[in-house]
């Protein structure tokens, strides 16, 4: 499977809220550098899986709308909007944040990520 397809499958699935599903996409030595409106984070695999569990607890559902998905030399860039529905108000969908991520893959799994996000 091409790197672009792997990244697309990640964001089209519920892996951002499902740590067991997310684990299938992550290389054991993954590292994500995340610049957000709240500061900088460097996350490893365990921290990413814990974040997925936290999102599952906090939101009834979520979906990703991909604006751009580009691949060059096995490196994939994805720009997307992450929508969520809260447990308190599952009928109203809201934008959680806007994201852009550059992914490097190794052995068919996400290996290095460089992410920027802005809360809505």
Short mmCIF file of N, CA and C in Angstrom, two decimals:
data_model
loop_
_atom_site.label_atom_id
_atom_site.label_comp_id
_atom_site.label_asym_id
_atom_site.label_seq_id
_atom_site.Cartn_x
_atom_site.Cartn_y
_atom_site.Cartn_z
N UNK A 1 0.85 -1.18 0.00
CA UNK A 1 0.00 0.00 0.00
C UNK A 1 0.90 1.25 0.00
N UNK A 2 0.52 2.23 -0.79
CA UNK A 2 1.29 3.47 -0.87
C UNK A 2 1.14 4.28 0.42
N UNK A 3 2.16 5.08 0.69
CA UNK A 3 2.17 5.92 1.89
C UNK A 3 0.93 6.81 1.95
N UNK A 4 0.55 7.38 0.83
CA UNK A 4 -0.62 8.27 0.78
C UNK A 4 -1.89 7.53 1.19
N UNK A 5 -2.02 6.29 0.74
CA UNK A 5 -3.20 5.49 1.08
C UNK A 5 -3.23 5.15 2.57
N UNK A 6 -2.07 4.87 3.14
CA UNK A 6 -1.99 4.56 4.57
C UNK A 6 -2.44 5.76 5.39
N UNK A 7 -1.94 6.95 5.04
CA UNK A 7 -2.31 8.17 5.77
C UNK A 7 -3.80 8.46 5.59
N UNK A 8 -4.30 8.31 4.38
CA UNK A 8 -5.73 8.53 4.13
C UNK A 8 -6.57 7.57 4.97
N UNK A 9 -6.18 6.31 5.01
CA UNK A 9 -6.92 5.32 5.79
C UNK A 9 -6.93 5.66 7.28
N UNK A 10 -5.82 6.19 7.78
CA UNK A 10 -5.75 6.62 9.18
C UNK A 10 -6.82 7.66 9.47
N UNK A 11 -6.86 8.71 8.67
CA UNK A 11 -7.77 9.82 8.96
C UNK A 11 -9.22 9.53 8.59
N UNK A 12 -9.46 8.59 7.71
CA UNK A 12 -10.84 8.22 7.37
C UNK A 12 -11.42 7.20 8.35
N UNK A 13 -10.55 6.58 9.14
CA UNK A 13 -11.02 5.65 10.17
C UNK A 13 -11.29 6.44 11.44
N UNK A 14 -11.61 5.75 12.51
CA UNK A 14 -11.83 6.40 13.81
C UNK A 14 -10.59 6.27 14.70
N UNK A 15 -9.43 6.12 14.06
CA UNK A 15 -8.19 5.87 14.81
C UNK A 15 -7.80 7.01 15.74
N UNK A 16 -8.19 8.23 15.44
CA UNK A 16 -7.83 9.35 16.32
C UNK A 16 -8.52 9.24 17.68
N UNK A 17 -9.59 8.43 17.75
CA UNK A 17 -10.31 8.21 19.01
C UNK A 17 -10.26 6.76 19.48
N UNK A 18 -9.54 5.92 18.79
CA UNK A 18 -9.51 4.49 19.10
C UNK A 18 -8.06 4.03 19.17
N UNK A 19 -7.53 3.92 20.37
CA UNK A 19 -6.11 3.61 20.54
C UNK A 19 -5.73 2.24 19.95
N UNK A 20 -6.63 1.28 20.00
CA UNK A 20 -6.32 -0.04 19.44
C UNK A 20 -6.19 0.05 17.92
N UNK A 21 -7.06 0.80 17.30
CA UNK A 21 -6.99 0.99 15.85
C UNK A 21 -5.77 1.84 15.49
N UNK A 22 -5.54 2.90 16.24
CA UNK A 22 -4.40 3.78 15.99
C UNK A 22 -3.08 3.01 16.08
N UNK A 23 -2.99 2.10 17.03
CA UNK A 23 -1.78 1.32 17.23
C UNK A 23 -1.35 0.59 15.95
N UNK A 24 -2.31 0.18 15.13
CA UNK A 24 -2.01 -0.51 13.88
C UNK A 24 -1.27 0.37 12.88
N UNK A 25 -1.42 1.68 12.99
CA UNK A 25 -0.82 2.62 12.05
C UNK A 25 0.55 3.13 12.51
N UNK A 26 0.90 2.94 13.77
CA UNK A 26 2.08 3.57 14.35
C UNK A 26 3.29 2.65 14.41
N UNK A 27 4.42 3.16 13.97
CA UNK A 27 5.70 2.46 14.11
C UNK A 27 6.08 2.46 15.59
N UNK A 28 6.73 1.42 16.09
CA UNK A 28 7.11 1.41 17.52
C UNK A 28 7.95 2.61 17.95
N UNK A 29 8.74 3.16 17.04
CA UNK A 29 9.63 4.29 17.36
C UNK A 29 9.09 5.62 16.86
N UNK A 30 7.78 5.75 16.72
CA UNK A 30 7.19 6.97 16.19
C UNK A 30 7.51 8.17 17.08
N UNK A 31 7.63 9.32 16.43
CA UNK A 31 7.80 10.59 17.13
C UNK A 31 6.97 11.63 16.39
N UNK A 32 6.18 12.39 17.13
CA UNK A 32 5.35 13.45 16.55
C UNK A 32 5.74 14.77 17.21
N UNK A 33 6.23 15.71 16.40
CA UNK A 33 6.50 17.07 16.85
C UNK A 33 5.27 17.90 16.53
N UNK A 34 4.64 18.46 17.56
CA UNK A 34 3.35 19.13 17.40
C UNK A 34 3.44 20.57 17.90
N UNK A 35 3.29 21.49 16.97
CA UNK A 35 3.21 22.92 17.30
C UNK A 35 1.73 23.30 17.26
N UNK A 36 1.22 23.77 18.40
CA UNK A 36 -0.19 24.16 18.47
C UNK A 36 -0.29 25.57 19.00
N UNK A 37 -1.50 26.09 19.02
CA UNK A 37 -1.72 27.42 19.56
C UNK A 37 -1.45 27.45 21.07
N UNK A 38 -1.27 26.26 21.67
CA UNK A 38 -0.97 26.18 23.11
C UNK A 38 0.50 25.89 23.39
N UNK A 39 1.32 25.72 22.34
CA UNK A 39 2.74 25.47 22.55
C UNK A 39 3.24 24.26 21.77
N UNK A 40 4.40 23.75 22.17
CA UNK A 40 5.06 22.64 21.48
C UNK A 40 5.01 21.36 22.32
N UNK A 41 4.73 20.26 21.63
CA UNK A 41 4.75 18.92 22.25
C UNK A 41 5.57 17.99 21.36
N UNK A 42 6.32 17.10 21.98
CA UNK A 42 6.93 15.98 21.26
C UNK A 42 6.32 14.73 21.88
N UNK A 43 5.63 13.95 21.04
CA UNK A 43 4.91 12.79 21.55
C UNK A 43 5.51 11.50 21.00
N UNK A 44 5.52 10.47 21.86
CA UNK A 44 5.93 9.14 21.44
C UNK A 44 4.67 8.29 21.25
N UNK A 45 4.87 7.03 20.97
CA UNK A 45 3.74 6.15 20.69
C UNK A 45 2.77 6.06 21.87
N UNK A 46 3.29 5.84 23.05
CA UNK A 46 2.42 5.70 24.23
C UNK A 46 1.59 6.97 24.46
N UNK A 47 2.21 8.12 24.30
CA UNK A 47 1.50 9.38 24.50
C UNK A 47 0.42 9.59 23.44
N UNK A 48 0.70 9.17 22.22
CA UNK A 48 -0.31 9.29 21.15
C UNK A 48 -1.49 8.37 21.42
N UNK A 49 -1.22 7.16 21.88
CA UNK A 49 -2.30 6.23 22.19
C UNK A 49 -3.12 6.73 23.38
N UNK A 50 -2.46 7.33 24.36
CA UNK A 50 -3.19 7.90 25.50
C UNK A 50 -4.07 9.06 25.06
N UNK A 51 -3.59 9.88 24.13
CA UNK A 51 -4.39 10.99 23.61
C UNK A 51 -5.64 10.46 22.91
N UNK A 52 -5.51 9.39 22.15
CA UNK A 52 -6.67 8.79 21.49
C UNK A 52 -7.70 8.34 22.53
N UNK A 53 -7.24 7.74 23.62
CA UNK A 53 -8.15 7.33 24.69
C UNK A 53 -8.86 8.53 25.31
N UNK A 54 -8.13 9.63 25.49
CA UNK A 54 -8.73 10.85 26.05
C UNK A 54 -9.78 11.44 25.11
N UNK A 55 -9.51 11.42 23.82
CA UNK A 55 -10.49 11.92 22.85
C UNK A 55 -11.75 11.06 22.86
N UNK A 56 -11.57 9.76 23.03
CA UNK A 56 -12.72 8.84 23.09
C UNK A 56 -13.60 9.17 24.30
N UNK A 57 -12.96 9.50 25.43
CA UNK A 57 -13.72 9.84 26.64
C UNK A 57 -14.42 11.19 26.51
N UNK A 58 -13.80 12.12 25.81
CA UNK A 58 -14.31 13.49 25.76
C UNK A 58 -15.37 13.73 24.70
N UNK A 59 -15.35 12.92 23.62
CA UNK A 59 -16.24 13.19 22.49
C UNK A 59 -17.07 11.97 22.12
N UNK A 60 -18.32 12.23 21.81
CA UNK A 60 -19.25 11.18 21.37
C UNK A 60 -18.80 10.59 20.04
N UNK A 61 -18.38 11.47 19.13
CA UNK A 61 -17.91 11.04 17.82
C UNK A 61 -17.02 12.11 17.23
N UNK A 62 -16.32 11.73 16.18
CA UNK A 62 -15.50 12.71 15.46
C UNK A 62 -15.38 12.28 14.01
N UNK A 63 -15.04 13.26 13.19
CA UNK A 63 -14.77 12.96 11.78
C UNK A 63 -13.73 13.95 11.28
N UNK A 64 -13.06 13.54 10.23
CA UNK A 64 -12.01 14.35 9.64
C UNK A 64 -12.40 14.68 8.21
N UNK A 65 -12.28 15.95 7.85
CA UNK A 65 -12.47 16.38 6.47
C UNK A 65 -11.09 16.74 5.92
N UNK A 66 -10.63 15.98 4.94
CA UNK A 66 -9.31 16.20 4.36
C UNK A 66 -9.42 17.24 3.25
N UNK A 67 -8.68 18.35 3.41
CA UNK A 67 -8.62 19.40 2.39
C UNK A 67 -7.56 19.09 1.34
N UNK A 68 -6.40 18.65 1.79
CA UNK A 68 -5.29 18.34 0.90
C UNK A 68 -4.59 17.07 1.37
N UNK A 69 -4.19 16.26 0.41
CA UNK A 69 -3.44 15.04 0.69
C UNK A 69 -2.43 14.87 -0.43
N UNK A 70 -1.15 15.11 -0.12
CA UNK A 70 -0.09 15.13 -1.12
C UNK A 70 1.01 14.15 -0.74
N UNK A 71 1.62 13.53 -1.75
CA UNK A 71 2.73 12.62 -1.50
C UNK A 71 3.87 12.94 -2.45
N UNK A 72 5.07 13.00 -1.91
CA UNK A 72 6.27 13.17 -2.73
C UNK A 72 7.40 12.39 -2.09
N UNK A 73 8.00 11.51 -2.85
CA UNK A 73 9.12 10.69 -2.37
C UNK A 73 8.80 9.96 -1.07
N UNK A 74 7.59 9.45 -0.96
CA UNK A 74 7.19 8.68 0.21
C UNK A 74 6.83 9.48 1.44
N UNK A 75 6.90 10.81 1.34
CA UNK A 75 6.51 11.70 2.44
C UNK A 75 5.12 12.24 2.12
N UNK A 76 4.23 12.18 3.10
CA UNK A 76 2.83 12.56 2.89
C UNK A 76 2.49 13.79 3.72
N UNK A 77 1.85 14.75 3.07
CA UNK A 77 1.35 15.93 3.75
C UNK A 77 -0.17 15.90 3.70
N UNK A 78 -0.79 16.10 4.86
CA UNK A 78 -2.25 16.10 4.94
C UNK A 78 -2.70 17.36 5.68
N UNK A 79 -3.68 18.03 5.11
CA UNK A 79 -4.30 19.19 5.77
C UNK A 79 -5.75 18.82 5.98
N UNK A 80 -6.23 18.99 7.22
CA UNK A 80 -7.59 18.55 7.51
C UNK A 80 -8.23 19.36 8.62
N UNK A 81 -9.55 19.23 8.70
CA UNK A 81 -10.34 19.81 9.78
C UNK A 81 -10.88 18.65 10.60
N UNK A 82 -10.72 18.73 11.91
CA UNK A 82 -11.21 17.68 12.81
C UNK A 82 -12.49 18.18 13.47
N UNK A 83 -13.60 17.52 13.15
CA UNK A 83 -14.91 17.84 13.72
C UNK A 83 -15.23 16.87 14.84
N UNK A 84 -15.91 17.35 15.87
CA UNK A 84 -16.30 16.50 16.99
C UNK A 84 -17.73 16.80 17.43
N UNK A 85 -18.31 15.81 18.10
CA UNK A 85 -19.59 15.98 18.79
C UNK A 85 -19.34 15.64 20.25
N UNK A 86 -19.75 16.53 21.13
CA UNK A 86 -19.51 16.30 22.55
C UNK A 86 -20.53 15.32 23.12
N UNK A 87 -20.18 14.72 24.23
CA UNK A 87 -21.08 13.80 24.92
C UNK A 87 -22.29 14.57 25.44
N UNK A 88 -22.04 15.81 25.89
CA UNK A 88 -23.13 16.63 26.43
C UNK A 88 -24.12 17.08 25.36
N UNK A 89 -23.64 17.26 24.13
CA UNK A 89 -24.50 17.74 23.05
C UNK A 89 -24.17 17.00 21.75
N UNK A 90 -24.58 15.73 21.65
CA UNK A 90 -24.20 14.92 20.50
C UNK A 90 -24.87 15.31 19.18
N UNK A 91 -25.83 16.21 19.23
CA UNK A 91 -26.50 16.63 17.99
C UNK A 91 -25.77 17.77 17.29
N UNK A 92 -24.88 18.43 18.01
CA UNK A 92 -24.18 19.57 17.43
C UNK A 92 -22.73 19.21 17.13
N UNK A 93 -22.36 19.34 15.87
CA UNK A 93 -20.99 19.10 15.46
C UNK A 93 -20.23 20.42 15.47
N UNK A 94 -19.01 20.39 16.00
CA UNK A 94 -18.20 21.60 16.03
C UNK A 94 -16.78 21.29 15.57
N UNK A 95 -16.09 22.32 15.14
CA UNK A 95 -14.71 22.16 14.71
C UNK A 95 -13.82 22.13 15.95
N UNK A 96 -13.06 21.07 16.10
CA UNK A 96 -12.09 20.98 17.18
C UNK A 96 -10.86 21.82 16.84
N UNK A 97 -10.31 21.59 15.63
CA UNK A 97 -9.12 22.34 15.21
C UNK A 97 -8.84 22.08 13.73
N UNK A 98 -7.99 22.93 13.18
CA UNK A 98 -7.46 22.76 11.83
C UNK A 98 -6.03 22.25 11.96
N UNK A 99 -5.66 21.29 11.12
CA UNK A 99 -4.36 20.63 11.22
C UNK A 99 -3.66 20.56 9.87
N UNK A 100 -2.35 20.56 9.93
CA UNK A 100 -1.52 20.16 8.79
C UNK A 100 -0.40 19.29 9.36
N UNK A 101 -0.17 18.15 8.72
CA UNK A 101 0.82 17.20 9.21
C UNK A 101 1.66 16.69 8.04
N UNK A 102 2.94 16.60 8.26
CA UNK A 102 3.85 15.95 7.32
C UNK A 102 4.27 14.63 7.96
N UNK A 103 4.02 13.53 7.24
CA UNK A 103 4.32 12.20 7.77
C UNK A 103 5.42 11.52 6.96
N UNK A 104 6.39 10.97 7.66
CA UNK A 104 7.37 10.06 7.08
C UNK A 104 6.99 8.66 7.55
N UNK A 105 7.02 7.70 6.64
CA UNK A 105 6.66 6.33 6.99
C UNK A 105 7.90 5.43 6.97
N UNK A 106 7.84 4.39 7.76
CA UNK A 106 8.90 3.38 7.81
C UNK A 106 8.22 2.03 8.02
N UNK A 107 8.56 1.07 7.19
CA UNK A 107 7.96 -0.27 7.27
C UNK A 107 6.44 -0.21 7.16
N UNK A 108 5.91 0.74 6.36
CA UNK A 108 4.48 0.85 6.15
C UNK A 108 3.71 1.44 7.32
N UNK A 109 4.43 2.09 8.25
CA UNK A 109 3.78 2.67 9.43
C UNK A 109 4.26 4.11 9.61
N UNK A 110 3.45 4.91 10.31
CA UNK A 110 3.81 6.29 10.59
C UNK A 110 5.03 6.30 11.51
N UNK A 111 6.07 7.04 11.09
CA UNK A 111 7.35 7.01 11.81
C UNK A 111 7.74 8.38 12.37
N UNK A 112 7.68 9.42 11.56
CA UNK A 112 7.97 10.78 12.01
C UNK A 112 6.85 11.69 11.54
N UNK A 113 6.35 12.50 12.46
CA UNK A 113 5.29 13.44 12.13
C UNK A 113 5.66 14.84 12.56
N UNK A 114 5.27 15.79 11.74
CA UNK A 114 5.50 17.21 12.02
C UNK A 114 4.16 17.90 11.84
N UNK A 115 3.55 18.29 12.93
CA UNK A 115 2.15 18.73 12.93
C UNK A 115 2.02 20.15 13.45
N UNK A 116 1.12 20.90 12.82
CA UNK A 116 0.73 22.22 13.31
C UNK A 116 -0.78 22.24 13.39
N UNK A 117 -1.30 22.86 14.45
CA UNK A 117 -2.75 22.94 14.61
C UNK A 117 -3.14 24.29 15.17
N UNK A 118 -4.37 24.63 14.88
CA UNK A 118 -4.94 25.86 15.42
C UNK A 118 -6.36 25.56 15.86
N UNK A 119 -6.65 25.88 17.11
CA UNK A 119 -8.01 25.71 17.62
C UNK A 119 -8.95 26.65 16.89
N UNK A 120 -10.19 26.23 16.77
CA UNK A 120 -11.16 27.08 16.09
C UNK A 120 -11.78 28.07 17.03
#
